[in-house]
PDB file of C-alpha atoms in Angstrom:
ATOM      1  CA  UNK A 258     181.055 219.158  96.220  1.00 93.00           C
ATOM      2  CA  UNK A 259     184.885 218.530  96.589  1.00 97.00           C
ATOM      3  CA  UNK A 260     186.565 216.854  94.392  1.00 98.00           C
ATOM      4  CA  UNK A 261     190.235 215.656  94.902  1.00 98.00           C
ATOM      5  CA  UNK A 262     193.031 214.360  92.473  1.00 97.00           C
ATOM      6  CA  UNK A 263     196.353 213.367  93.045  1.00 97.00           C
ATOM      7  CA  UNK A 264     199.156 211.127  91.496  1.00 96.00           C
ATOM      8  CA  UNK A 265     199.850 207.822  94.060  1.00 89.00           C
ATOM      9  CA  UNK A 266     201.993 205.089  94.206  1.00 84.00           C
ATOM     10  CA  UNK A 267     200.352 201.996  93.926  1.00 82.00           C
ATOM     11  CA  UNK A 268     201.647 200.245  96.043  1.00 84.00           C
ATOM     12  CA  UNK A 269     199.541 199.751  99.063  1.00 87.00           C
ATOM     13  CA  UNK A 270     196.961 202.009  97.488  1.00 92.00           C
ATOM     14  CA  UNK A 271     193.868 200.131  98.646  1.00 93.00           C
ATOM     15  CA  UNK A 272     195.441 200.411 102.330  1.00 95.00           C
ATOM     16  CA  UNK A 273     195.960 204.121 102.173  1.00 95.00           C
ATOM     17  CA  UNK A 274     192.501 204.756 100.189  1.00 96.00           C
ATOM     18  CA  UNK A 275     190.982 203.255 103.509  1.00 96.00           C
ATOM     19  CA  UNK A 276     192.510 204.724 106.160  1.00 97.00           C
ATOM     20  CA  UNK A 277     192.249 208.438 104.126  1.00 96.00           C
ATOM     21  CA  UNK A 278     188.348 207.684 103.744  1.00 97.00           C
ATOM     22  CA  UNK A 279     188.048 206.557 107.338  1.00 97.00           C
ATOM     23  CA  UNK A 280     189.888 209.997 108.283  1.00 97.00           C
ATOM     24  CA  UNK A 281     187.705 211.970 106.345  1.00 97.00           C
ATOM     25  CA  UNK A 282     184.478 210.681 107.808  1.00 97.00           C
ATOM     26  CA  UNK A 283     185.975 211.163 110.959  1.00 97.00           C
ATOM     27  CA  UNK A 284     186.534 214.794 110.390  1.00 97.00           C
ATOM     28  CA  UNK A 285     182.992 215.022 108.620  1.00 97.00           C
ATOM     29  CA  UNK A 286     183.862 214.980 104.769  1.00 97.00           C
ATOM     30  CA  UNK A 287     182.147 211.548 103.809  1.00 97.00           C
ATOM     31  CA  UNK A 288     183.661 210.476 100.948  1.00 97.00           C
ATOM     32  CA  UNK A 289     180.808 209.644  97.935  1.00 97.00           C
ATOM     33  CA  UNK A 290     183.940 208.117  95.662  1.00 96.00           C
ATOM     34  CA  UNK A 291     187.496 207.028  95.316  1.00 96.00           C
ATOM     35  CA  UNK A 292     188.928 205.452  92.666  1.00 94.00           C
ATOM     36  CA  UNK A 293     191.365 205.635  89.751  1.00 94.00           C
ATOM     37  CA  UNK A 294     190.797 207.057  86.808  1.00 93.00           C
ATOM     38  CA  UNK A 295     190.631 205.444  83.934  1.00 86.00           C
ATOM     39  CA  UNK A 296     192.256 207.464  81.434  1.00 80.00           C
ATOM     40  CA  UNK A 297     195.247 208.362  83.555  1.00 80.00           C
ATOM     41  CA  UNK A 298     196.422 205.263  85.117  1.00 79.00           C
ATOM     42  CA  UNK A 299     198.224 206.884  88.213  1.00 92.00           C
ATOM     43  CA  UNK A 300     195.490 209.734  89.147  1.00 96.00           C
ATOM     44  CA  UNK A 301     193.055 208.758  92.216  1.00 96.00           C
ATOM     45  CA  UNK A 302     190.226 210.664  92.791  1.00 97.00           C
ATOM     46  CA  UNK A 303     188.279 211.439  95.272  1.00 98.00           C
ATOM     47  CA  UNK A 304     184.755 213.120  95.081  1.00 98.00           C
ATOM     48  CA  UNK A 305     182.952 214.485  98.397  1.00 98.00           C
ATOM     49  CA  UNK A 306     179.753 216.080  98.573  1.00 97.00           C
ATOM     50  CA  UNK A 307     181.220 218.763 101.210  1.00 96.00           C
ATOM     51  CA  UNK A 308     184.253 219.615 103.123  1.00 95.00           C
ATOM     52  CA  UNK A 309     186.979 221.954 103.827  1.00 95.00           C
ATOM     53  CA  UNK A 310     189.500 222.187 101.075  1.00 95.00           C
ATOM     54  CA  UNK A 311     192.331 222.688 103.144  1.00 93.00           C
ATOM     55  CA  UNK A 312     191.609 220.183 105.670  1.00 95.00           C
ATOM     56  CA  UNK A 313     191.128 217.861 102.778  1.00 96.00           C
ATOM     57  CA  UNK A 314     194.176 218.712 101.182  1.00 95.00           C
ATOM     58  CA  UNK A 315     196.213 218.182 104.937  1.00 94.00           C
ATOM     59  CA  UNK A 316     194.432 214.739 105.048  1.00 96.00           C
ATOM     60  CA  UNK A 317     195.836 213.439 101.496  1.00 96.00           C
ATOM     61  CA  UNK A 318     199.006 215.161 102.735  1.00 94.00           C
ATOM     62  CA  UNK A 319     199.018 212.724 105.848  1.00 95.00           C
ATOM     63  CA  UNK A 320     197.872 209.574 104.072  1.00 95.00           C
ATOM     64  CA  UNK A 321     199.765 209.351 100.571  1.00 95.00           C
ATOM     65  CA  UNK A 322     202.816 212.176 101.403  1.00 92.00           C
ATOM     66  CA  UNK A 323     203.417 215.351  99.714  1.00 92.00           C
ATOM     67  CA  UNK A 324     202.308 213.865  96.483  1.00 94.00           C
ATOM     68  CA  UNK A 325     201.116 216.091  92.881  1.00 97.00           C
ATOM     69  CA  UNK A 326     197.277 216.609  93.850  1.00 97.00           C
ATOM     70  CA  UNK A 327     194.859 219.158  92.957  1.00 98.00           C
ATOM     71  CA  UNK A 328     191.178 220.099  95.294  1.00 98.00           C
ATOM     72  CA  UNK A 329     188.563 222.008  93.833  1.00 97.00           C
ATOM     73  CA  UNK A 330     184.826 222.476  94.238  1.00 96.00           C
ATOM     74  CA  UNK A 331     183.594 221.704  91.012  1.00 96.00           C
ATOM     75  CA  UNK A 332     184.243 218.466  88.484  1.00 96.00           C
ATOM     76  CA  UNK A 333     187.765 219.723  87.326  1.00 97.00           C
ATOM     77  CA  UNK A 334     187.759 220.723  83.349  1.00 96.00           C
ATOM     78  CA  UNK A 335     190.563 221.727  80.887  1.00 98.00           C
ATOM     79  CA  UNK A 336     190.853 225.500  81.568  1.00 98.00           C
ATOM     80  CA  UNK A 337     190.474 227.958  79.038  1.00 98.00           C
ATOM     81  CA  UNK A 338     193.077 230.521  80.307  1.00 98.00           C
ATOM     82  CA  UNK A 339     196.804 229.390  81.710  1.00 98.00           C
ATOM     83  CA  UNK A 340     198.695 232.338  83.416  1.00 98.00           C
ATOM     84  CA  UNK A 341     201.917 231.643  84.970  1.00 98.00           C
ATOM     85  CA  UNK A 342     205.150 232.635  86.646  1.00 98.00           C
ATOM     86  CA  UNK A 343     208.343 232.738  84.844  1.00 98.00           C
ATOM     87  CA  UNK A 344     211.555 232.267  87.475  1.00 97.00           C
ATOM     88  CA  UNK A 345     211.642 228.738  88.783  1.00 96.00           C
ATOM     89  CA  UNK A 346     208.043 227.794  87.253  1.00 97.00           C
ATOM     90  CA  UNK A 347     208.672 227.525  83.669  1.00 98.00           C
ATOM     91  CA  UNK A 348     212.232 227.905  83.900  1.00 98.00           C
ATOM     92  CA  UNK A 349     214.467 226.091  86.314  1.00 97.00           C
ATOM     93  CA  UNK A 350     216.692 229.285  87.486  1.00 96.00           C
ATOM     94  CA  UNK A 351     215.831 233.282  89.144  1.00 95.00           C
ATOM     95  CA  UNK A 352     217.032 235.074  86.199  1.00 97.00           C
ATOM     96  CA  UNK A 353     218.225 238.011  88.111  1.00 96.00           C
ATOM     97  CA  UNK A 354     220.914 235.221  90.392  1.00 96.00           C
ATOM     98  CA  UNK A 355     222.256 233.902  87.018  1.00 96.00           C
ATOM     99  CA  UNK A 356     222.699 237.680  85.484  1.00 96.00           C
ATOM    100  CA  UNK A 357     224.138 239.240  88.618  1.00 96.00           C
ATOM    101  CA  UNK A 358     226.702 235.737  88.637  1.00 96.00           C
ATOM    102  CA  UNK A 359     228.117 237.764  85.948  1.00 94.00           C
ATOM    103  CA  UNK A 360     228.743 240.415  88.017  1.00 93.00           C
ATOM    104  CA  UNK A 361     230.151 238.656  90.670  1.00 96.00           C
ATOM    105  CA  UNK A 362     227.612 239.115  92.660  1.00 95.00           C
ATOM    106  CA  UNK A 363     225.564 236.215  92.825  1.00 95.00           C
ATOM    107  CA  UNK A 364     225.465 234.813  96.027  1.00 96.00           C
ATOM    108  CA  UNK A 365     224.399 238.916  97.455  1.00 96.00           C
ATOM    109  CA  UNK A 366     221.343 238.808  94.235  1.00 96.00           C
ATOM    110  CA  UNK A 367     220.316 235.168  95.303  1.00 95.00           C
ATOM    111  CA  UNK A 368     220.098 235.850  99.195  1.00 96.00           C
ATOM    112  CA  UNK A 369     217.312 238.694  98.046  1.00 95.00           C
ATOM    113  CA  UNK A 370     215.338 236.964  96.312  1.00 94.00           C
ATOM    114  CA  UNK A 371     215.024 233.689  98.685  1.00 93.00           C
ATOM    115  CA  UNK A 372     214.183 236.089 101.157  1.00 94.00           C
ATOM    116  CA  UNK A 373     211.303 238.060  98.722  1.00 92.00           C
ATOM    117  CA  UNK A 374     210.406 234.711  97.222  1.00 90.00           C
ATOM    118  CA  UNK A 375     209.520 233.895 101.102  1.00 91.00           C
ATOM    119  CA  UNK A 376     207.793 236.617 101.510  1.00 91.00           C
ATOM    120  CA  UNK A 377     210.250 238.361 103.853  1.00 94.00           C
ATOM    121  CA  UNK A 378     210.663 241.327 101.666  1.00 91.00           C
ATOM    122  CA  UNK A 379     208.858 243.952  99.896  1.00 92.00           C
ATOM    123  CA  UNK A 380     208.708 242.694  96.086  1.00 93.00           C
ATOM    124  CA  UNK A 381     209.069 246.122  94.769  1.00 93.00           C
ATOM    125  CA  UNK A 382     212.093 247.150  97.335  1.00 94.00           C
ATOM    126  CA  UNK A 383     214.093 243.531  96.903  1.00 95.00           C
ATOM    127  CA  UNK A 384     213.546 244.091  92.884  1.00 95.00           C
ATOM    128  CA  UNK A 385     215.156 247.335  93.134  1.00 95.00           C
ATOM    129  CA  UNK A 386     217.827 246.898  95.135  1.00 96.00           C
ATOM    130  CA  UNK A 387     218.442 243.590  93.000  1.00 96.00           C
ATOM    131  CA  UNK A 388     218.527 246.055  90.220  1.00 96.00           C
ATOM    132  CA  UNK A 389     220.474 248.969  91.203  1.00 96.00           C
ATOM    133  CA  UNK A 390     223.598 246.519  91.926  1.00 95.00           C
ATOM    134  CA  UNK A 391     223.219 245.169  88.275  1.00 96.00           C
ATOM    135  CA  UNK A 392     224.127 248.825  87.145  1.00 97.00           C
ATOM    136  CA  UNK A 393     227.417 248.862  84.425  1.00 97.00           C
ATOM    137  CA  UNK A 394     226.714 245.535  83.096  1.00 97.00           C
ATOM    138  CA  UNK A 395     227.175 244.703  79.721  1.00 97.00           C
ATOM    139  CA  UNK A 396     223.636 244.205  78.333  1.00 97.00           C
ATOM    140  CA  UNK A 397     225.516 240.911  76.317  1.00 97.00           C
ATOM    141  CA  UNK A 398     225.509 239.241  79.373  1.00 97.00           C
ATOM    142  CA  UNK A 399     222.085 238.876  79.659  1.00 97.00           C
ATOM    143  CA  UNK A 400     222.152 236.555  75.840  1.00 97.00           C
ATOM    144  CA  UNK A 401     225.175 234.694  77.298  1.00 97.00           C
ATOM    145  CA  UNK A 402     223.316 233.714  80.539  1.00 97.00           C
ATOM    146  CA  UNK A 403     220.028 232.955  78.769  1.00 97.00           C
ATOM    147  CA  UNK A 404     222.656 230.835  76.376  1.00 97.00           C
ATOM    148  CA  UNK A 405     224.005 229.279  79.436  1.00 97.00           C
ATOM    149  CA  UNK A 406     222.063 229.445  82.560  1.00 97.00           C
ATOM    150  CA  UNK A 407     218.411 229.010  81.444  1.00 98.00           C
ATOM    151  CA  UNK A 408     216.705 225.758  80.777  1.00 98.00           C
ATOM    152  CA  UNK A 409     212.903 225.163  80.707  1.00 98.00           C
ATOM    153  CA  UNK A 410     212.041 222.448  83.631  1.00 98.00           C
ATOM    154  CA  UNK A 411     210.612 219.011  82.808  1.00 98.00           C
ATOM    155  CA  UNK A 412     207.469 219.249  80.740  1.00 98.00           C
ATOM    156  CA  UNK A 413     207.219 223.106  80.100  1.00 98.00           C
ATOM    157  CA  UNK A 414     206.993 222.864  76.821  1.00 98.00           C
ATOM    158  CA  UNK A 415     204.476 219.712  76.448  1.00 98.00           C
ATOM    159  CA  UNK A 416     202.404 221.488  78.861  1.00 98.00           C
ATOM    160  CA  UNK A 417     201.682 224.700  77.093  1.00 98.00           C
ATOM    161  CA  UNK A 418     201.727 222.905  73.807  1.00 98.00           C
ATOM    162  CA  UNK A 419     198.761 220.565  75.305  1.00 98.00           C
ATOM    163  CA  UNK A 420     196.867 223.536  76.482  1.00 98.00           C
ATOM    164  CA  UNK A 421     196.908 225.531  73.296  1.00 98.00           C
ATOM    165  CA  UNK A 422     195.737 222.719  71.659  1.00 98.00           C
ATOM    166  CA  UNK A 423     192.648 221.905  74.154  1.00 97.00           C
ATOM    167  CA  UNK A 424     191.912 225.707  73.134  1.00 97.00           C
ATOM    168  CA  UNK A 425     193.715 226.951  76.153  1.00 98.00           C
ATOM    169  CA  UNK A 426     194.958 230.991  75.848  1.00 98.00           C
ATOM    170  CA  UNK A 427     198.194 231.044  77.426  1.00 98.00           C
ATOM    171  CA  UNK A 428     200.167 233.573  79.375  1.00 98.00           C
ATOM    172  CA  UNK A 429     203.694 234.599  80.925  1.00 98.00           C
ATOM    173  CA  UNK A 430     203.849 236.956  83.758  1.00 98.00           C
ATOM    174  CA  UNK A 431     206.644 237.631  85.517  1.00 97.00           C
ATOM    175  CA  UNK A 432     208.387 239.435  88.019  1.00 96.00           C
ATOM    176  CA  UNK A 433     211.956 239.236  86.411  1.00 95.00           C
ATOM    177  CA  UNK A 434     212.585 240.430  82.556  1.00 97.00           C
ATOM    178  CA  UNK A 435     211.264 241.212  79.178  1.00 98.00           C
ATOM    179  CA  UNK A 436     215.222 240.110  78.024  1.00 97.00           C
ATOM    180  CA  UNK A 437     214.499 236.750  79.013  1.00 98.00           C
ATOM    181  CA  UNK A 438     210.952 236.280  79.406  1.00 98.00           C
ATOM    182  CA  UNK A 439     210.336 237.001  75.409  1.00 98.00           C
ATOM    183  CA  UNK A 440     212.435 234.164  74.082  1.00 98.00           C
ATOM    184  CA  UNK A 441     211.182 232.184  76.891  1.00 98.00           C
ATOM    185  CA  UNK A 442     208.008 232.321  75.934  1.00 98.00           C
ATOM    186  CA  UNK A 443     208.827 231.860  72.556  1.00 98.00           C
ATOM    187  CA  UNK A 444     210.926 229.008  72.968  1.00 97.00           C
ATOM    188  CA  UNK A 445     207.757 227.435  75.310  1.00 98.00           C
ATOM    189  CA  UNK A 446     205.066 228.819  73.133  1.00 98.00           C
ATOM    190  CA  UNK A 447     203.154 231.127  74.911  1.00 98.00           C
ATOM    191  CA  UNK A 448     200.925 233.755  73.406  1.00 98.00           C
ATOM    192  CA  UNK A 449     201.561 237.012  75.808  1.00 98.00           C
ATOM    193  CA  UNK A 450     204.177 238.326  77.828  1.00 98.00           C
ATOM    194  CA  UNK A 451     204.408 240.665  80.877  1.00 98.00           C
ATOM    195  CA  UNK A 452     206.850 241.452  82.863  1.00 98.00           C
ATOM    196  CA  UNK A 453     209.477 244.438  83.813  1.00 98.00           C
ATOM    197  CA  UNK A 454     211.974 245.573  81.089  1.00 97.00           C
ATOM    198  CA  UNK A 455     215.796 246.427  82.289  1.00 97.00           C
ATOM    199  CA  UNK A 456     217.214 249.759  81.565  1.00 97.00           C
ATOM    200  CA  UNK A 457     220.156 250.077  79.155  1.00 97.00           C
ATOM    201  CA  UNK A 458     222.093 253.096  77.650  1.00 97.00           C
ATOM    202  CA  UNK A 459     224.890 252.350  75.467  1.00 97.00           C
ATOM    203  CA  UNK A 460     224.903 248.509  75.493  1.00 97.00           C
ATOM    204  CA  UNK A 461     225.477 248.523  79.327  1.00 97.00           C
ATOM    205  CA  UNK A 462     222.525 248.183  82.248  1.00 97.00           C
ATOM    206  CA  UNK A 463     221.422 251.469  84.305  1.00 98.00           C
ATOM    207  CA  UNK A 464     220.624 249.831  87.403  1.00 97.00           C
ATOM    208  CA  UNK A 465     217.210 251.193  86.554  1.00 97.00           C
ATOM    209  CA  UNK A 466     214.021 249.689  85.229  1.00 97.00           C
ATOM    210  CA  UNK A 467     212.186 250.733  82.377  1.00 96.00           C
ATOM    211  CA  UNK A 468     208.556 251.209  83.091  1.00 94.00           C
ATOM    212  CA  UNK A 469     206.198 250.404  85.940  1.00 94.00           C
ATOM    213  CA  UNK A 470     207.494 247.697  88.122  1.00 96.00           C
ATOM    214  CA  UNK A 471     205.569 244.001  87.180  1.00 96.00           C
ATOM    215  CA  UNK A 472     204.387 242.685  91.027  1.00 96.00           C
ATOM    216  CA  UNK A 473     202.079 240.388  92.359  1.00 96.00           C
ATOM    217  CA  UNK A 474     199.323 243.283  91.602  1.00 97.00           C
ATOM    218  CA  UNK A 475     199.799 243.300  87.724  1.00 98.00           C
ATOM    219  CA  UNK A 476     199.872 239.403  87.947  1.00 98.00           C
ATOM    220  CA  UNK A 477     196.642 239.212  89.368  1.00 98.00           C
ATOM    221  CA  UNK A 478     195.278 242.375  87.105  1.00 98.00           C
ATOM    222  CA  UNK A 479     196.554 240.405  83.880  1.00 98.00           C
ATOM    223  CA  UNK A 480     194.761 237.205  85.011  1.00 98.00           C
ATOM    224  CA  UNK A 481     191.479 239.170  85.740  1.00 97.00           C
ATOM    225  CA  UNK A 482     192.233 241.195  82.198  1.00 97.00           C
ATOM    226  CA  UNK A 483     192.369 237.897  80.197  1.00 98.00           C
ATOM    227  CA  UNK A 484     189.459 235.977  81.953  1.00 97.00           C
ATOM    228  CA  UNK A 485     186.843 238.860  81.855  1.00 97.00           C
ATOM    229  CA  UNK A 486     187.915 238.790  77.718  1.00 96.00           C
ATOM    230  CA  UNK A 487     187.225 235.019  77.716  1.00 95.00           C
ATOM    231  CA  UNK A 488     183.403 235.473  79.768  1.00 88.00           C
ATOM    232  CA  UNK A 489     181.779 233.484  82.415  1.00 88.00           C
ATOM    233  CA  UNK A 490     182.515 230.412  83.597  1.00 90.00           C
ATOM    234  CA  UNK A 491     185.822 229.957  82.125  1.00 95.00           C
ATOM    235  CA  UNK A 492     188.026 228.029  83.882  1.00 98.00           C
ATOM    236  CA  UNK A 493     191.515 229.644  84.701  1.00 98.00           C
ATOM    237  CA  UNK A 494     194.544 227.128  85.902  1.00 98.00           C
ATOM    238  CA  UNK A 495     197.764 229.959  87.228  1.00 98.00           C
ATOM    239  CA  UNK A 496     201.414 228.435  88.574  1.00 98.00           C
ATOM    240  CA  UNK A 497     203.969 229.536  90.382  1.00 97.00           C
ATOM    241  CA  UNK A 498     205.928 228.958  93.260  1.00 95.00           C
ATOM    242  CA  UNK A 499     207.248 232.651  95.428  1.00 92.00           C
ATOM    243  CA  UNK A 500     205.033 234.779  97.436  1.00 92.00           C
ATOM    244  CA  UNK A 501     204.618 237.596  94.384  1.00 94.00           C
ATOM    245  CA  UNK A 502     202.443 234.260  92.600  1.00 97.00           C
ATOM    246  CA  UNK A 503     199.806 234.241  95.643  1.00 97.00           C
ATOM    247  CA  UNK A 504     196.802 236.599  94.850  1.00 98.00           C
ATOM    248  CA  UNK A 505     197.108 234.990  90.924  1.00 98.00           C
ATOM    249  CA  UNK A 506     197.222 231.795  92.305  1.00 98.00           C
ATOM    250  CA  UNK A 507     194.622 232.652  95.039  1.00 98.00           C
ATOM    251  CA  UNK A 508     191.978 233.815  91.921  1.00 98.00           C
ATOM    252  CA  UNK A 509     192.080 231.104  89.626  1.00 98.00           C
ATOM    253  CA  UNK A 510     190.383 227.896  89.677  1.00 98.00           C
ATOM    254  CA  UNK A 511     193.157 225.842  89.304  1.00 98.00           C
ATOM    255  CA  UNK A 512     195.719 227.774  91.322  1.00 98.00           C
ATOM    256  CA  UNK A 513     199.259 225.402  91.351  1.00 98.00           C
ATOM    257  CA  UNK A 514     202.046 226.020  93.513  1.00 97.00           C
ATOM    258  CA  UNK A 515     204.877 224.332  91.590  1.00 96.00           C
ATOM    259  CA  UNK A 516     207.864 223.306  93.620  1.00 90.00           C
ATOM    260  CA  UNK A 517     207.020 226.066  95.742  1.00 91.00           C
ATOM    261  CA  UNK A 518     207.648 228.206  99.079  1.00 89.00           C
ATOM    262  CA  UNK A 519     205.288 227.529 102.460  1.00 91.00           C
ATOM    263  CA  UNK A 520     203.663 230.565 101.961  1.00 92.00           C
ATOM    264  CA  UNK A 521     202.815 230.110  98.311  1.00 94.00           C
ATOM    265  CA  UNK A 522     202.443 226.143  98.601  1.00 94.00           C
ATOM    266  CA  UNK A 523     199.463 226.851 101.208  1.00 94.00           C
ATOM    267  CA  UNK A 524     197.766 229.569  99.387  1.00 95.00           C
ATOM    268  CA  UNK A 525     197.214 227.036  96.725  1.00 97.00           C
ATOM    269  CA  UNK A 526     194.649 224.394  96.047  1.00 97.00           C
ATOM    270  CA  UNK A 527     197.178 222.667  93.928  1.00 98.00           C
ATOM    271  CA  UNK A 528     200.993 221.465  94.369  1.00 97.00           C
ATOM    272  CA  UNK A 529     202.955 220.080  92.142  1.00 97.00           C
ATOM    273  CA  UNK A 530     206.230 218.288  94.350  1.00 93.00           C
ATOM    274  CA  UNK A 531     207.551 216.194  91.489  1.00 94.00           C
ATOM    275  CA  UNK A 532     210.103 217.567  88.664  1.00 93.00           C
ATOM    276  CA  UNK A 533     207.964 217.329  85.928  1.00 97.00           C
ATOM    277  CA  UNK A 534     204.877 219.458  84.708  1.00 98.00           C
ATOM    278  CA  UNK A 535     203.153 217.180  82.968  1.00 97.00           C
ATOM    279  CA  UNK A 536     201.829 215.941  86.449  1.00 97.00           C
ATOM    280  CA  UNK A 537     199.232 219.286  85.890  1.00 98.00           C
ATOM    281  CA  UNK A 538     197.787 217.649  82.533  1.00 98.00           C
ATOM    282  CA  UNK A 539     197.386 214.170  84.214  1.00 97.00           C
ATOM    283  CA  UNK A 540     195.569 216.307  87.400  1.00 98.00           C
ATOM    284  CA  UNK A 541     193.488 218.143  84.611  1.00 98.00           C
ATOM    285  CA  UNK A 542     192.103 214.542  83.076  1.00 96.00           C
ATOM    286  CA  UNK A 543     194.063 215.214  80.045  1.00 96.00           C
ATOM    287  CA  UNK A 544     195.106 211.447  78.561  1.00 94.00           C
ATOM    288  CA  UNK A 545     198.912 211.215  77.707  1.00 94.00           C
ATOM    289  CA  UNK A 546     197.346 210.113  74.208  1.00 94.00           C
ATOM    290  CA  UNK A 547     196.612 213.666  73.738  1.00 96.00           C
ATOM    291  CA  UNK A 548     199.534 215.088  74.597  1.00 97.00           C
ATOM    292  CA  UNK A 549     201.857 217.329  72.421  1.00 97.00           C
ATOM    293  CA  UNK A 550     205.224 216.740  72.886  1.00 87.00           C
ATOM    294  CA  UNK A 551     207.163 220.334  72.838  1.00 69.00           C
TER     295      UNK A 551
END
């Protein structure tokens, strides 16, 4: 069984329902159902009884555009475990460009991590070098840019707040920063942190970390960590949007590429393309009627 939710204009929606189910006969993915759901107004759905995910999710791409949808192979639930990114996921900005702009050294910083965000570049290597350059700052820098630079995106906050409420255990991994990821989370309301810690020696930055260096590996090993706690058959929904997100993503049910990179995007069975990430409750079947506004 496949089933297949995504957020659609209205307009024309019968057309495009039709010629999307007469595609996916075509390709041999009969569809058993398609139809709105009821308790989220702008959420089609469509339920097969078999079919390739990804050719699925490259049909819906074709017929309604690169729209917020989610595929899975089971009747989609509320999950009982959110993990997610940190750097242009929850927050709108890569941490590490708005600390090195600081520096002066932005535009250098930022080139990096487009290029490890792609893929292009080791994690571990691009983190370091990001690091080492950082080396002399004043470690007040890093309150003024969280002050200044960092902002939660669209529906952060009303989406962890939701999910803590439907019993959801929530999570922040990251590849950037302890320094910002704590009152990140705080401000967003999530339960754990991980990430890599920055280190400092008489109020100024090393060019160093502090600790073992948080990758894609210790993403994926935290998600496995908190769903073995929670036992069989929970559900796990994970977000994010750079290459370092794609074996968490990969693993859990719900795996959402917000906003994200090709490589990321199509590791995912979810994709958020719209600002705001309250488009993952109304993809989960959760009613706006339940929502809690953070």
């Amino acid at each position: 069984m496949l089933i297949a939710r995504l957020i659609a204009d209205q307009q024309g929606i019968e057309t495009r329902v039709d010629a999307a189910t007469k595609a996916l006969a075509e390709a041999d993915m009969p569809v058993a159902m398609a139809g709105m759901l009821d308790f989220c107004g702008d959420v089609l759905q469509f339920a097969l009884p078999h079919g390739d995910p990804a050719q699925l999710t490259a049909l819906l791409v074709e017929h309604f555009g690169e729209v917020d949808q989610l595929v899975a192979d089971h009747e989609i639930e509320v999950p009982r475990l959110f993990v997610s990114d940190m750097d242009s996921t929850m927050i709108g900005q890569e941490c590490i460009d708005e600390l090195a702009d600081f520096a002066g050294l932005k535009d250098r910083v930022a080139a990096i991590t487009e290029r490890a965000m792609r893929g292009e570049l080791d994690f571990a290597d691009a983190l370091t070098e990001r690091v080492s350059l950082l080396e002399g700052l004043e470690e007040t820098a890093i309150d003024r840019c969280l002050a200044e630079r960092i902002v939660p995106v669209p529906g952060a906050r009303t989406l962890v707040a939701t999910l803590a409420a439907k019993g959801c255990r929530t999570v922040l991994v990251t590849g950037g920063f302890h320094h910002f990821a704590d009152p990140v989370a705080d401000r967003l309301g999530f339960e754990r942190v991980v990430g890599n810690r920055l280190g400092v020696h008489d109020g100024k930055l090393t060019g160093e970390l502090a600790g073992p260096i948080s990758d894609a590996s210790t993403k994926l090993a935290t998600l496995e960590e908190e769903r073995d706690q929670l036992g069989e058959g929970a559900r796990v929904l994970a977000t994010g949007d750079g290459a370092n997100d794609i074996p968490m993503v990969e693993a859990a049910d719900y795996g959402i590429a917000y906003r994200a990179k090709p490589k990321a995007r199509d590791a995912a069975n979810g994709r958020i393309a719209s600002e705001n990430l309250t488009s993952i409750l109304k993809l989960l079947g959760i009613a706006q009627s339940d929502w809690v506004e953070g």
